Amino acid sequence: MSEYPVTGRWASHRQLIPVGIIAFSLGVILLYRFTILPPSAGLFVAGLALLPFVLAGRLFARKVSVMLFAAILGLGWAAAHSERSLQQQLPAELERTPLQVSGYLCSLPAPGSFDSLRFDFCVSRWHDLSQAERPLPDKLRLSWYGRKGQTLPGHRLQLQVSLKRPHGNLNPDGFRYENWLFRQGIRATGSVKRVEEDNSVACGIRCRYHNWHRNMAEQAQRSFGNAQHYPLVASLLIGDRRYLNEEHWQVLRATGTIHLVAISGLHLGLVAVAIGLVARRVLLAGVASSVKAQTLRTLIFFAVLCGCTGYALLAGFTVPTRRALIMVSVGGWYLLRARQHSAWWPFSLALLAVLLLDPLAPLDQGFWLSFGAVALLLMAFAGRLRSPGWLASLFLAQLVAFFGLWPMLMLAGQDQPLAAMLANLLAIPWLTLIVMPLLFAGAVLVFAGVPAEPWVVYGYDGSLGLLWYWLGHVASLPLGSLQVMSLPLAISVAALVLFGVRWPDWRWCGLLVAAMGLSVCSVSGDSVDGENPLVAIPEVRVLDVGQGLAVVARTGHKVMIYDTGPEVKGVYSAVESVLIPGLRAMGVKAIDLLVISHGDSDHAGGLEALAEAFPIGDIVSGEPELVSGRLNRPVKRCRQDVWLWPGLELSFWRTREQAQGNDASCVLSLRHRPSGAELLLTGDISTRVETEMILEPWPAAKLAGQRFVIAPHHGSKTSSSRAWIEWIRPDTVIYTAGYRHHFGHPHEDVTARYRVAGANAFNTACSGQITLKFTPLGLVMSEIWRTQPFWISADNQVRAQCKIL
């Protein structure tokens, strides 16, 4: 079915629709770069003021007006949703205070560290807090510790909780917990102290859905839980990834196949095709002779829409699943109408629909990757006069996605493993043609009451076993990953690959081969060559790693790490989450000096992972035996010594006694002679060692410039004696403590001593990463939180109100 040509004024207006969609999308996306949230009402008024210019004037003027109008509306739309979310706030005085809440589970409870249970909780009532000045959070992220093997007594609950406002480690690179919480609409986190069932909670549609999904997850576990590959079954069938362990994630990361266990466009597209084919065959055999062709397509479309919606609900209706459902629905509607226009129309309409229904979508990396992958495939295959065939199309699609998404992954600070292309080349068709049909057929049989569980489980394990064998084999190959190059060069390689696939004549094929050769030449393996980037002005970064310490110093081509932050095995590693991503983003190729003050886990966590990621030159520690045993290499004992680096003087000191633990800490002074500035790194020394330091001729007398000090032992009351503070005379003290940590660091007595001494005080729990630059005029300090988006840097958010007592 073709359309009549569109002429006249409507044709000119229609040309403005893509312009408006692009501008609206840019407006939504740009909002999340703002440090201050603009008022949505003012934006909408400004947009309405442009309406006369949108409806009148010449075409060029209307295009400009439409772009401004749509961009302002996009900003206003995203701002309105953000305002509504940020209005919900837990008052600071209620943090760490026992509170009573009633509500229902709105996620599947998942096992956590230390025998805990983690879940999202939708609050319907705050007991004894009905007179709060601002709306209280309606969604919490909770952990139930000390449950002693107990399970939650029901779906509707009354809980006693201890909460704190949204907070996480804040560094330029690595995972941002605060961003994730804002994206999920979670406005407080905390722990559960007491659990009771509460059937008085009203259970609406959302509550009933979450209860149904939980029951379906339990039913799936009862029916298929004895399958060897049940973690994959649960992930693919109902979107339940609770059973995937670290081994699963390592293989999926190494092969670039995490997308296989995130219910997204691949899975919804398969469901749509399968249901469409079945519905068409059934309708052709039944009512095809008595209905029009358009009616037949409409019935097929609604069958596809219902089937995809049902699968999305079964899979937990997560963010990527909802986004995929919108894209499939828009694409199906476009095919239903038999449009003869560009395939970019459904793409742009799907983009608009996603941003209208979910304005926070641009905060997801999956949003960029999914729309980016679809855009690349459209550029490569849409409108071709001749199809290359299904086998060639499969290979070329993998080629385009692999190289085309490379720049996006670079911007996100991620690698592009070469194994991804090889793994997906077979994994995607196997999953599409074998695994998913078996999963759906088996689930329908079992959930319908057919006693076929043993045969179904056998089929599941057979198909998934072959898939997992392939992924495991590919993951073990020493293929490396594409090394990070300059972004323009990566974009150029991606463009050459795209052009080579789109116009496959001999000229473009030659360029394609050249591009692939250039990429292969930039493959990174286990070894890393080249020197570190030049840093002309010495720089120190005090990383935000919570309750712990990790410092990176760079000058010239030299890189030093002082301590590596905390690690809890299987739970959290500052090295993997903060240090390695940060070093890679800085372009660091090797670590010249690693100083481990002492062996405690909050200062020496993740040493093995750091040694695997980067070559390490000299290693110095106050407890060399402990560090040497972990790294299986010689470690120098910290002793009084001076190293000269470009622009910096590194002076070491350790107690002369046979100390262990905190008192064995290696103390390091970084001095910048041109400005007279100094930074003192003190580990966890106690007042006893501080007394010894005062009696020693180290460090030298304070220079003419500023002296910054990292507070010993995170500001513990066992450190920072009054005599020691008076002796070092710091201009600024930096605490490296966790936000609302149960240790209570920094202690109020310690902060009072530094205050009396006239030292300015900062805490990484408030500031996030703190950067110090040794300039000719002295130390220049910057706090990262001040440059962050509005949900972090606004005056009414946690960090702006963070206080050092």
PDB file of C-alpha atoms in Angstrom, residues 249 359 500 663 707 775:
ATOM      1  CA  TRP A 249      29.883 -12.250  34.769  1.00  0.00           C
ATOM      2  CA  PRO A 359      12.878  11.253  30.194  1.00  0.00           C
ATOM      3  CA  GLY A 500      32.790  -0.468   3.320  1.00  0.00           C
ATOM      4  CA  ASP A 663      51.613   2.097  63.560  1.00  0.00           C
ATOM      5  CA  ARG A 707      50.956  22.428  54.018  1.00  0.00           C
ATOM      6  CA  THR A 775      51.478  25.498  40.807  1.00  0.00           C
TER       7      THR A 775
END
